[in-house]
Amino acid sequence: MKIYNFAAGPAMLPAEVMKKAQEEFCAYQDSGSGLMELSHRGKYFKPVIDRAEANVRELLGLTDEYSVLFIQGGASMQFCMIPMNLLNGGTADVVETGVWSKKAAKEAKLFGTVNIAASSADTKYDHIPAVSDWKLTPGAAYLHITSNNTIAGTQYQTLPTAPAGVPLIADMSSDIMSRVFDATKFDMIYAGAQKNLGPSGVTLVVMKKALAERTAANVPTMLRYSTYIEDGSMFNTPPTYSIYMLALVTDWVKAQGGIAGVEEVNNAKAAKLYGFLDDSSFFKSTVAVADRSRMNVVFRTPSEELDAKFIAEAKANGLTELKGHRLVGGCRASIYNAMPMEGVEALIKFMKEFEVANR
Amino acid sequence: MKIYNFAAGPAMLPAEVMKKAQEEFCAYQDSGSGLMELSHRGKYFKPVIDRAEANVRELLGLTDEYSVLFIQGGASMQFCMIPMNLLNGGTADVVETGVWSKKAAKEAKLFGTVNIAASSADTKYDHIPAVSDWKLTPGAAYLHITSNNTIAGTQYQTLPTAPAGVPLIADMSSDIMSRVFDATKFDMIYAGAQKNLGPSGVTLVVMKKALAERTAANVPTMLRYSTYIEDGSMFNTPPTYSIYMLALVTDWVKAQGGIAGVEEVNNAKAAKLYGFLDDSSFFKSTVAVADRSRMNVVFRTPSEELDAKFIAEAKANGLTELKGHRLVGGCRASIYNAMPMEGVEALIKFMKEFEVANR
């Protein structure tokens, strides 16, 4: 049985990438060793991390103003590294659109003042607050947004800008490289790799080099962005295998026609799945239509019992990991870049059958 | 040609482990996905991290007083996490036996006072200072040692104890699980995985739970040991694949007869290689005989030119990564747990040939 894995992350990776990594797992090029067994300072790994960086630069269209960093600890570590490096007792404007932005705000409070510029917490994060309603702080140290909300299933359809002089920072963990956007409007973008970029264990951080100059002298070496900028993310041993996988995944994105090519498929997948949900009188989307995520499609059957039955039967039919996050319940299909259209079609086919049988 | 990889880390992993990981790379058990594509909260990964922890507990003989944690960032991140959590303005006693303990001391200075209890810096870290000469601080917040020095090639033959009431902390990155020792004499042990435990990207931290209660309230969530203790290292997405490899490697250690079984082979490998060095009038060990590392064997030929020639010709003969660390030069053969006796024998055979040809 063909299995399609709809996990929210760690999530499926492109089949071609997994196959290539498996083939060279024990013998990378002519080294006689697996890539994970080789020194990060040796001749085999350097071209890998260089290629990962070059791919990111090319795909996101970055100028030389930016550094591309590979840091451990996930987006959660960035929640504290950002204010530790950049807040310095100032005010962070945070747009609260889900659990993750709330966590970013919580850590920032340890290093300065946090202004929740807008929040959709009252309606369980079912929409993105209109930019026109944001209450921004003049001279804020930065403005932080979360571009896609894995748990709630919402996504900025148009990415916002920040007032002049205020650095714009985005957690793009769950939609990085899924759609074309102007990265140079951002001062910093970060993303845990385990959705669209590779396995867990590495976080991509793209930032303007000048931003890292703000860091106070008493910030520890491994928590300073400048350490990663100065040493090409090699101050200490980086997570070499995760970076290698990220290089392979970004190679794959390039082979799909870059982010524009991937986006076309993503749009078609999302349109098909939301179209089915809108036509169905059994399944329904619970997210504001204007803010629906093209990565995480959150939906429900008519009851919690049927949600559970659907998830179990889907799994028996090779459609796995469709359970919604424990904080919201229901069902969720994560359809990141690596999910082929066939996976979405198989899901819809099964949903139709389930609807007929349980209506 | 059979290749033996003598890299200091990331380093070779047991061949059986690499083979098994390759076999199930794309399809873990009946999941239809690779392990790295599966949710850390799903049914496949939980038994993996549980097994990794159980293996560590069994192999190190830990009591329930201890937590076993998997943290990102390498030993270098521990250099700051330790004082951030445990120093609180007190004094850290650090025994400086190499570059890594020096770095641990540097980060600790950001959070309190550092007393270098002893140092072998004056003689380029060629020995371990005698315990009888250590100048310890009464009531120190902790005493920190580095059990094996990857770069200098020295190792504590007898692990020290700390004065009553002073927590003993050891960086065992490069010799963890290589020899039997009493882990319960330590309050905390940590080790980047990329030498004896698996690939880079995960750091094993073993600590007495009570020690984590010292942490001040203003330490960020991801930098608090209590976060990892309370959530079983799953507060956020852990580096799942690195932990999986660590589980496989510790399975392998158990299959060798545990640490005692591995140590027997390690002792035989080191005895054979140092024996050859001592008998040779061409190659020589530069480390104090009493403090020689059984993991990293540092040696020299009669000249820098011959060092370079030896390293290049060894490589052409399938004996790779024999270059010494850039800080000390010369040659270094890292012979961690995964290096079989055959690798050491092949190295000695080539050294003999090289000696005859270049004497």
PDB file of C-alpha atoms in Angstrom, chain B residues 77-347:
ATOM      1  CA  MET B  77      26.361  25.124  24.275  1.00  0.00           C
ATOM      2  CA  GLN B  78      26.873  23.325  27.594  1.00  0.00           C
ATOM      3  CA  PHE B  79      29.834  25.620  28.277  1.00  0.00           C
ATOM      4  CA  CYS B  80      27.317  28.438  28.726  1.00  0.00           C
ATOM      5  CA  MET B  81      24.261  26.495  29.903  1.00  0.00           C
ATOM      6  CA  ILE B  82      26.148  25.098  32.884  1.00  0.00           C
ATOM      7  CA  PRO B  83      27.099  28.460  34.449  1.00  0.00           C
ATOM      8  CA  MET B  84      23.820  30.063  33.310  1.00  0.00           C
ATOM      9  CA  ASN B  85      21.919  27.442  35.301  1.00  0.00           C
ATOM     10  CA  LEU B  86      24.309  26.604  38.110  1.00  0.00           C
ATOM     11  CA  LEU B  87      26.732  29.412  38.857  1.00  0.00           C
ATOM     12  CA  ASN B  88      24.467  32.234  40.050  1.00  0.00           C
ATOM     13  CA  GLY B  89      27.356  34.565  40.794  1.00  0.00           C
ATOM     14  CA  GLY B  90      29.345  31.918  42.687  1.00  0.00           C
ATOM     15  CA  THR B  91      32.751  30.475  41.872  1.00  0.00           C
ATOM     16  CA  ALA B  92      33.395  27.753  39.307  1.00  0.00           C
ATOM     17  CA  ASP B  93      36.546  25.685  39.765  1.00  0.00           C
ATOM     18  CA  VAL B  94      37.823  24.652  36.350  1.00  0.00           C
ATOM     19  CA  VAL B  95      40.741  22.343  35.645  1.00  0.00           C
ATOM     20  CA  GLU B  96      42.246  23.561  32.407  1.00  0.00           C
ATOM     21  CA  THR B  97      43.630  20.654  30.437  1.00  0.00           C
ATOM     22  CA  GLY B  98      43.025  21.882  26.921  1.00  0.00           C
ATOM     23  CA  VAL B  99      41.187  24.184  24.563  1.00  0.00           C
ATOM     24  CA  TRP B 100      37.770  22.848  25.534  1.00  0.00           C
ATOM     25  CA  SER B 101      38.113  23.376  29.264  1.00  0.00           C
ATOM     26  CA  LYS B 102      39.457  26.842  28.494  1.00  0.00           C
ATOM     27  CA  LYS B 103      36.287  27.574  26.555  1.00  0.00           C
ATOM     28  CA  ALA B 104      34.151  26.252  29.414  1.00  0.00           C
ATOM     29  CA  ALA B 105      35.973  28.664  31.739  1.00  0.00           C
ATOM     30  CA  LYS B 106      35.521  31.592  29.357  1.00  0.00           C
ATOM     31  CA  GLU B 107      31.724  31.223  29.233  1.00  0.00           C
ATOM     32  CA  ALA B 108      31.489  30.714  32.990  1.00  0.00           C
ATOM     33  CA  LYS B 109      33.092  34.131  33.550  1.00  0.00           C
ATOM     34  CA  LEU B 110      29.913  35.716  32.176  1.00  0.00           C
ATOM     35  CA  PHE B 111      27.946  34.343  35.117  1.00  0.00           C
ATOM     36  CA  GLY B 112      30.290  34.431  38.102  1.00  0.00           C
ATOM     37  CA  THR B 113      33.872  33.944  39.196  1.00  0.00           C
ATOM     38  CA  VAL B 114      36.151  31.361  37.643  1.00  0.00           C
ATOM     39  CA  ASN B 115      39.052  29.808  39.496  1.00  0.00           C
ATOM     40  CA  ILE B 116      41.479  27.873  37.297  1.00  0.00           C
ATOM     41  CA  ALA B 117      42.199  25.202  39.882  1.00  0.00           C
ATOM     42  CA  ALA B 118      45.060  23.835  37.796  1.00  0.00           C
ATOM     43  CA  SER B 119      46.329  24.175  34.253  1.00  0.00           C
ATOM     44  CA  SER B 120      48.781  22.493  31.911  1.00  0.00           C
ATOM     45  CA  ALA B 121      48.651  25.394  29.444  1.00  0.00           C
ATOM     46  CA  ASP B 122      52.329  26.206  30.031  1.00  0.00           C
ATOM     47  CA  THR B 123      53.387  22.893  28.543  1.00  0.00           C
ATOM     48  CA  LYS B 124      50.815  22.959  25.738  1.00  0.00           C
ATOM     49  CA  TYR B 125      48.455  20.672  27.630  1.00  0.00           C
ATOM     50  CA  ASP B 126      50.804  17.689  27.341  1.00  0.00           C
ATOM     51  CA  HIS B 127      49.705  16.274  30.704  1.00  0.00           C
ATOM     52  CA  ILE B 128      46.921  16.302  33.297  1.00  0.00           C
ATOM     53  CA  PRO B 129      47.878  18.363  36.388  1.00  0.00           C
ATOM     54  CA  ALA B 130      48.246  16.140  39.472  1.00  0.00           C
ATOM     55  CA  VAL B 131      45.123  16.247  41.618  1.00  0.00           C
ATOM     56  CA  SER B 132      47.293  16.900  44.686  1.00  0.00           C
ATOM     57  CA  ASP B 133      48.283  20.253  43.163  1.00  0.00           C
ATOM     58  CA  TRP B 134      44.758  21.510  42.437  1.00  0.00           C
ATOM     59  CA  LYS B 135      43.818  24.757  44.207  1.00  0.00           C
ATOM     60  CA  LEU B 136      40.143  24.274  44.922  1.00  0.00           C
ATOM     61  CA  THR B 137      37.698  26.892  46.198  1.00  0.00           C
ATOM     62  CA  PRO B 138      35.842  25.979  49.401  1.00  0.00           C
ATOM     63  CA  GLY B 139      32.116  26.069  48.612  1.00  0.00           C
ATOM     64  CA  ALA B 140      32.600  26.312  44.846  1.00  0.00           C
ATOM     65  CA  ALA B 141      29.388  26.200  42.784  1.00  0.00           C
ATOM     66  CA  TYR B 142      30.914  23.299  40.865  1.00  0.00           C
ATOM     67  CA  LEU B 143      34.180  21.681  39.806  1.00  0.00           C
ATOM     68  CA  HIS B 144      34.508  21.181  36.061  1.00  0.00           C
ATOM     69  CA  ILE B 145      36.871  18.766  34.330  1.00  0.00           C
ATOM     70  CA  THR B 146      37.372  17.539  30.774  1.00  0.00           C
ATOM     71  CA  SER B 147      37.956  13.813  30.973  1.00  0.00           C
ATOM     72  CA  ASN B 148      39.723  13.430  27.626  1.00  0.00           C
ATOM     73  CA  ASN B 149      41.398  16.049  25.508  1.00  0.00           C
ATOM     74  CA  THR B 150      40.767  15.370  21.847  1.00  0.00           C
ATOM     75  CA  ILE B 151      43.287  17.891  20.613  1.00  0.00           C
ATOM     76  CA  ALA B 152      46.159  17.345  23.053  1.00  0.00           C
ATOM     77  CA  GLY B 153      45.649  13.585  23.329  1.00  0.00           C
ATOM     78  CA  THR B 154      45.579  13.410  27.125  1.00  0.00           C
ATOM     79  CA  GLN B 155      43.077  11.644  29.383  1.00  0.00           C
ATOM     80  CA  TYR B 156      42.483  11.272  33.097  1.00  0.00           C
ATOM     81  CA  GLN B 157      43.488   7.693  33.850  1.00  0.00           C
ATOM     82  CA  THR B 158      41.793   7.948  37.246  1.00  0.00           C
ATOM     83  CA  LEU B 159      38.789  10.220  37.382  1.00  0.00           C
ATOM     84  CA  PRO B 160      38.928  12.646  40.309  1.00  0.00           C
ATOM     85  CA  THR B 161      36.354  13.319  42.991  1.00  0.00           C
ATOM     86  CA  ALA B 162      35.169  16.694  44.242  1.00  0.00           C
ATOM     87  CA  PRO B 163      35.154  17.933  47.845  1.00  0.00           C
ATOM     88  CA  ALA B 164      31.953  17.094  49.709  1.00  0.00           C
ATOM     89  CA  GLY B 165      29.127  19.413  48.697  1.00  0.00           C
ATOM     90  CA  VAL B 166      30.766  20.576  45.465  1.00  0.00           C
ATOM     91  CA  PRO B 167      29.041  19.214  42.337  1.00  0.00           C
ATOM     92  CA  LEU B 168      31.470  17.461  39.996  1.00  0.00           C
ATOM     93  CA  ILE B 169      30.817  18.123  36.318  1.00  0.00           C
ATOM     94  CA  ALA B 170      32.657  16.437  33.461  1.00  0.00           C
ATOM     95  CA  ASP B 171      32.789  17.084  29.757  1.00  0.00           C
ATOM     96  CA  MET B 172      33.210  13.523  28.482  1.00  0.00           C
ATOM     97  CA  SER B 173      32.582  14.320  24.823  1.00  0.00           C
ATOM     98  CA  SER B 174      35.507  12.312  23.561  1.00  0.00           C
ATOM     99  CA  ASP B 175      35.626   9.352  25.907  1.00  0.00           C
ATOM    100  CA  ILE B 176      32.086   8.716  27.116  1.00  0.00           C
ATOM    101  CA  MET B 177      31.276   5.005  27.174  1.00  0.00           C
ATOM    102  CA  SER B 178      34.844   4.086  26.291  1.00  0.00           C
ATOM    103  CA  ARG B 179      35.761   2.787  29.760  1.00  0.00           C
ATOM    104  CA  VAL B 180      34.049   1.657  32.922  1.00  0.00           C
ATOM    105  CA  PHE B 181      33.745   4.341  35.590  1.00  0.00           C
ATOM    106  CA  ASP B 182      31.441   5.189  38.457  1.00  0.00           C
ATOM    107  CA  ALA B 183      29.012   7.723  36.984  1.00  0.00           C
ATOM    108  CA  THR B 184      27.335   8.216  40.344  1.00  0.00           C
ATOM    109  CA  LYS B 185      30.453  10.083  41.538  1.00  0.00           C
ATOM    110  CA  PHE B 186      29.434  12.850  39.126  1.00  0.00           C
ATOM    111  CA  ASP B 187      26.636  15.364  39.483  1.00  0.00           C
ATOM    112  CA  MET B 188      26.635  16.042  35.749  1.00  0.00           C
ATOM    113  CA  ILE B 189      28.247  14.471  32.696  1.00  0.00           C
ATOM    114  CA  TYR B 190      27.840  15.749  29.172  1.00  0.00           C
ATOM    115  CA  ALA B 191      29.060  14.671  25.768  1.00  0.00           C
ATOM    116  CA  GLY B 192      28.565  15.842  22.229  1.00  0.00           C
ATOM    117  CA  ALA B 193      27.514  12.662  20.421  1.00  0.00           C
ATOM    118  CA  GLN B 194      29.834  12.885  17.448  1.00  0.00           C
ATOM    119  CA  LYS B 195      32.707  10.804  18.802  1.00  0.00           C
ATOM    120  CA  ASN B 196      31.442   7.764  20.662  1.00  0.00           C
ATOM    121  CA  LEU B 197      27.646   8.076  20.544  1.00  0.00           C
ATOM    122  CA  GLY B 198      26.420   8.964  17.070  1.00  0.00           C
ATOM    123  CA  PRO B 199      26.346  11.838  14.589  1.00  0.00           C
ATOM    124  CA  SER B 200      26.677  15.506  15.521  1.00  0.00           C
ATOM    125  CA  GLY B 201      23.519  17.401  16.429  1.00  0.00           C
ATOM    126  CA  VAL B 202      22.722  15.959  19.824  1.00  0.00           C
ATOM    127  CA  THR B 203      24.466  16.260  23.178  1.00  0.00           C
ATOM    128  CA  LEU B 204      23.928  13.731  25.921  1.00  0.00           C
ATOM    129  CA  VAL B 205      23.496  15.349  29.332  1.00  0.00           C
ATOM    130  CA  VAL B 206      23.256  13.224  32.449  1.00  0.00           C
ATOM    131  CA  MET B 207      22.552  15.195  35.594  1.00  0.00           C
ATOM    132  CA  LYS B 208      21.211  14.893  39.088  1.00  0.00           C
ATOM    133  CA  LYS B 209      17.686  16.268  38.962  1.00  0.00           C
ATOM    134  CA  ALA B 210      18.210  18.221  42.161  1.00  0.00           C
ATOM    135  CA  LEU B 211      21.003  20.226  40.533  1.00  0.00           C
ATOM    136  CA  ALA B 212      18.542  21.736  38.047  1.00  0.00           C
ATOM    137  CA  GLU B 213      16.591  23.329  40.884  1.00  0.00           C
ATOM    138  CA  ARG B 214      19.262  25.998  41.258  1.00  0.00           C
ATOM    139  CA  THR B 215      18.343  27.768  38.030  1.00  0.00           C
ATOM    140  CA  ALA B 216      17.229  31.378  38.374  1.00  0.00           C
ATOM    141  CA  ALA B 217      13.792  32.412  37.118  1.00  0.00           C
ATOM    142  CA  ASN B 218      15.135  34.642  34.356  1.00  0.00           C
ATOM    143  CA  VAL B 219      16.853  31.873  32.391  1.00  0.00           C
ATOM    144  CA  PRO B 220      15.045  31.322  29.049  1.00  0.00           C
ATOM    145  CA  THR B 221      12.958  28.174  28.591  1.00  0.00           C
ATOM    146  CA  MET B 222      15.213  26.444  26.064  1.00  0.00           C
ATOM    147  CA  LEU B 223      18.321  27.092  28.164  1.00  0.00           C
ATOM    148  CA  ARG B 224      16.935  25.710  31.439  1.00  0.00           C
ATOM    149  CA  TYR B 225      17.797  22.125  32.293  1.00  0.00           C
ATOM    150  CA  SER B 226      14.430  21.812  34.037  1.00  0.00           C
ATOM    151  CA  THR B 227      12.657  22.243  30.674  1.00  0.00           C
ATOM    152  CA  TYR B 228      14.356  19.121  29.353  1.00  0.00           C
ATOM    153  CA  ILE B 229      13.850  17.222  32.591  1.00  0.00           C
ATOM    154  CA  GLU B 230      10.143  18.004  32.784  1.00  0.00           C
ATOM    155  CA  ASP B 231       9.342  17.263  29.154  1.00  0.00           C
ATOM    156  CA  GLY B 232      11.613  14.286  28.561  1.00  0.00           C
ATOM    157  CA  SER B 233      13.737  16.365  26.135  1.00  0.00           C
ATOM    158  CA  MET B 234      10.553  16.939  24.109  1.00  0.00           C
ATOM    159  CA  PHE B 235       9.553  20.490  25.016  1.00  0.00           C
ATOM    160  CA  ASN B 236      10.095  21.200  21.339  1.00  0.00           C
ATOM    161  CA  THR B 237      11.020  18.998  18.406  1.00  0.00           C
ATOM    162  CA  PRO B 238      14.207  17.167  19.360  1.00  0.00           C
ATOM    163  CA  PRO B 239      16.856  16.160  16.783  1.00  0.00           C
ATOM    164  CA  THR B 240      15.042  12.897  16.144  1.00  0.00           C
ATOM    165  CA  TYR B 241      17.432  11.296  13.704  1.00  0.00           C
ATOM    166  CA  SER B 242      20.518  11.988  15.815  1.00  0.00           C
ATOM    167  CA  ILE B 243      18.751  10.466  18.826  1.00  0.00           C
ATOM    168  CA  TYR B 244      17.781   7.437  16.735  1.00  0.00           C
ATOM    169  CA  MET B 245      21.437   6.949  15.757  1.00  0.00           C
ATOM    170  CA  LEU B 246      22.439   7.293  19.411  1.00  0.00           C
ATOM    171  CA  ALA B 247      19.934   4.563  20.269  1.00  0.00           C
ATOM    172  CA  LEU B 248      21.467   2.295  17.606  1.00  0.00           C
ATOM    173  CA  VAL B 249      25.022   3.014  18.762  1.00  0.00           C
ATOM    174  CA  THR B 250      24.174   2.313  22.399  1.00  0.00           C
ATOM    175  CA  ASP B 251      22.394  -0.892  21.308  1.00  0.00           C
ATOM    176  CA  TRP B 252      25.708  -1.800  19.698  1.00  0.00           C
ATOM    177  CA  VAL B 253      27.691  -1.010  22.867  1.00  0.00           C
ATOM    178  CA  LYS B 254      25.378  -3.329  24.789  1.00  0.00           C
ATOM    179  CA  ALA B 255      25.932  -6.042  22.199  1.00  0.00           C
ATOM    180  CA  GLN B 256      29.723  -5.725  22.692  1.00  0.00           C
ATOM    181  CA  GLY B 257      29.309  -6.695  26.332  1.00  0.00           C
ATOM    182  CA  GLY B 258      28.584  -3.175  27.501  1.00  0.00           C
ATOM    183  CA  ILE B 259      31.236  -0.625  28.321  1.00  0.00           C
ATOM    184  CA  ALA B 260      33.484  -3.315  29.844  1.00  0.00           C
ATOM    185  CA  GLY B 261      33.505  -5.163  26.534  1.00  0.00           C
ATOM    186  CA  VAL B 262      34.256  -2.045  24.566  1.00  0.00           C
ATOM    187  CA  GLU B 263      36.960  -0.990  27.018  1.00  0.00           C
ATOM    188  CA  GLU B 264      38.807  -4.272  26.620  1.00  0.00           C
ATOM    189  CA  VAL B 265      39.140  -3.667  22.889  1.00  0.00           C
ATOM    190  CA  ASN B 266      39.986   0.004  23.430  1.00  0.00           C
ATOM    191  CA  ASN B 267      42.790  -0.922  25.811  1.00  0.00           C
ATOM    192  CA  ALA B 268      44.181  -3.466  23.365  1.00  0.00           C
ATOM    193  CA  LYS B 269      44.052  -0.972  20.468  1.00  0.00           C
ATOM    194  CA  ALA B 270      45.757   1.775  22.478  1.00  0.00           C
ATOM    195  CA  ALA B 271      48.391  -0.595  23.911  1.00  0.00           C
ATOM    196  CA  LYS B 272      49.276  -1.798  20.439  1.00  0.00           C
ATOM    197  CA  LEU B 273      49.551   1.693  18.945  1.00  0.00           C
ATOM    198  CA  TYR B 274      51.461   3.282  21.841  1.00  0.00           C
ATOM    199  CA  GLY B 275      53.647   0.193  22.019  1.00  0.00           C
ATOM    200  CA  PHE B 276      54.583   0.691  18.404  1.00  0.00           C
ATOM    201  CA  LEU B 277      55.258   4.410  18.961  1.00  0.00           C
ATOM    202  CA  ASP B 278      57.478   3.672  21.962  1.00  0.00           C
ATOM    203  CA  ASP B 279      59.460   1.081  20.016  1.00  0.00           C
ATOM    204  CA  SER B 280      59.880   3.328  17.002  1.00  0.00           C
ATOM    205  CA  SER B 281      62.869   5.616  16.603  1.00  0.00           C
ATOM    206  CA  PHE B 282      60.996   7.474  13.850  1.00  0.00           C
ATOM    207  CA  PHE B 283      57.495   8.106  15.170  1.00  0.00           C
ATOM    208  CA  LYS B 284      57.015   9.426  18.683  1.00  0.00           C
ATOM    209  CA  SER B 285      54.231  10.261  21.112  1.00  0.00           C
ATOM    210  CA  THR B 286      54.472  13.785  22.537  1.00  0.00           C
ATOM    211  CA  VAL B 287      52.170  13.240  25.495  1.00  0.00           C
ATOM    212  CA  ALA B 288      53.129  12.431  29.095  1.00  0.00           C
ATOM    213  CA  VAL B 289      53.116   8.619  29.316  1.00  0.00           C
ATOM    214  CA  ALA B 290      50.944   8.584  32.421  1.00  0.00           C
ATOM    215  CA  ASP B 291      48.226  10.699  30.816  1.00  0.00           C
ATOM    216  CA  ARG B 292      47.980   9.249  27.320  1.00  0.00           C
ATOM    217  CA  SER B 293      44.533   9.183  25.801  1.00  0.00           C
ATOM    218  CA  ARG B 294      43.195   5.844  24.670  1.00  0.00           C
ATOM    219  CA  MET B 295      40.890   7.698  22.256  1.00  0.00           C
ATOM    220  CA  ASN B 296      43.114  10.235  20.503  1.00  0.00           C
ATOM    221  CA  VAL B 297      46.670   9.151  19.871  1.00  0.00           C
ATOM    222  CA  VAL B 298      48.777  12.197  19.024  1.00  0.00           C
ATOM    223  CA  PHE B 299      52.170  11.549  17.447  1.00  0.00           C
ATOM    224  CA  ARG B 300      54.876  13.001  15.209  1.00  0.00           C
ATOM    225  CA  THR B 301      57.421  11.937  12.623  1.00  0.00           C
ATOM    226  CA  PRO B 302      60.913  13.521  12.761  1.00  0.00           C
ATOM    227  CA  SER B 303      59.783  16.653  10.837  1.00  0.00           C
ATOM    228  CA  GLU B 304      56.767  18.648   9.744  1.00  0.00           C
ATOM    229  CA  GLU B 305      57.532  17.770   6.135  1.00  0.00           C
ATOM    230  CA  LEU B 306      57.450  14.068   6.956  1.00  0.00           C
ATOM    231  CA  ASP B 307      54.252  14.559   9.002  1.00  0.00           C
ATOM    232  CA  ALA B 308      52.590  15.982   5.894  1.00  0.00           C
ATOM    233  CA  LYS B 309      54.001  13.251   3.664  1.00  0.00           C
ATOM    234  CA  PHE B 310      52.871  10.574   6.092  1.00  0.00           C
ATOM    235  CA  ILE B 311      49.337  11.954   6.295  1.00  0.00           C
ATOM    236  CA  ALA B 312      49.057  12.174   2.506  1.00  0.00           C
ATOM    237  CA  GLU B 313      50.452   8.698   1.826  1.00  0.00           C
ATOM    238  CA  ALA B 314      48.394   7.125   4.584  1.00  0.00           C
ATOM    239  CA  LYS B 315      45.308   8.606   3.007  1.00  0.00           C
ATOM    240  CA  ALA B 316      46.259   7.167  -0.372  1.00  0.00           C
ATOM    241  CA  ASN B 317      46.435   3.826   1.430  1.00  0.00           C
ATOM    242  CA  GLY B 318      42.935   4.096   2.890  1.00  0.00           C
ATOM    243  CA  LEU B 319      43.954   5.461   6.295  1.00  0.00           C
ATOM    244  CA  THR B 320      42.179   8.805   6.382  1.00  0.00           C
ATOM    245  CA  GLU B 321      41.927  11.877   8.614  1.00  0.00           C
ATOM    246  CA  LEU B 322      45.278  11.411  10.372  1.00  0.00           C
ATOM    247  CA  LYS B 323      46.169  15.098  10.429  1.00  0.00           C
ATOM    248  CA  GLY B 324      46.652  16.578  13.903  1.00  0.00           C
ATOM    249  CA  HIS B 325      44.446  19.433  15.068  1.00  0.00           C
ATOM    250  CA  ARG B 326      45.515  22.760  13.604  1.00  0.00           C
ATOM    251  CA  LEU B 327      46.425  24.031  17.077  1.00  0.00           C
ATOM    252  CA  VAL B 328      49.048  21.344  17.710  1.00  0.00           C
ATOM    253  CA  GLY B 329      50.021  20.081  14.252  1.00  0.00           C
ATOM    254  CA  GLY B 330      51.588  16.661  13.755  1.00  0.00           C
ATOM    255  CA  CYS B 331      49.486  13.539  13.393  1.00  0.00           C
ATOM    256  CA  ARG B 332      46.549  12.147  15.336  1.00  0.00           C
ATOM    257  CA  ALA B 333      44.767   8.814  15.145  1.00  0.00           C
ATOM    258  CA  SER B 334      41.376   8.899  16.825  1.00  0.00           C
ATOM    259  CA  ILE B 335      40.466   5.355  17.775  1.00  0.00           C
ATOM    260  CA  TYR B 336      37.041   5.624  19.347  1.00  0.00           C
ATOM    261  CA  ASN B 337      34.822   2.678  20.223  1.00  0.00           C
ATOM    262  CA  ALA B 338      33.811   2.095  16.603  1.00  0.00           C
ATOM    263  CA  MET B 339      37.358   1.695  15.298  1.00  0.00           C
ATOM    264  CA  PRO B 340      38.072  -2.024  15.044  1.00  0.00           C
ATOM    265  CA  MET B 341      41.420  -3.562  15.973  1.00  0.00           C
ATOM    266  CA  GLU B 342      41.935  -4.231  12.254  1.00  0.00           C
ATOM    267  CA  GLY B 343      42.020  -0.475  11.646  1.00  0.00           C
ATOM    268  CA  VAL B 344      44.780   0.014  14.208  1.00  0.00           C
ATOM    269  CA  GLU B 345      46.712  -2.935  12.795  1.00  0.00           C
ATOM    270  CA  ALA B 346      46.422  -1.544   9.270  1.00  0.00           C
ATOM    271  CA  LEU B 347      47.687   1.805  10.548  1.00  0.00           C
TER     272      LEU B 347
END
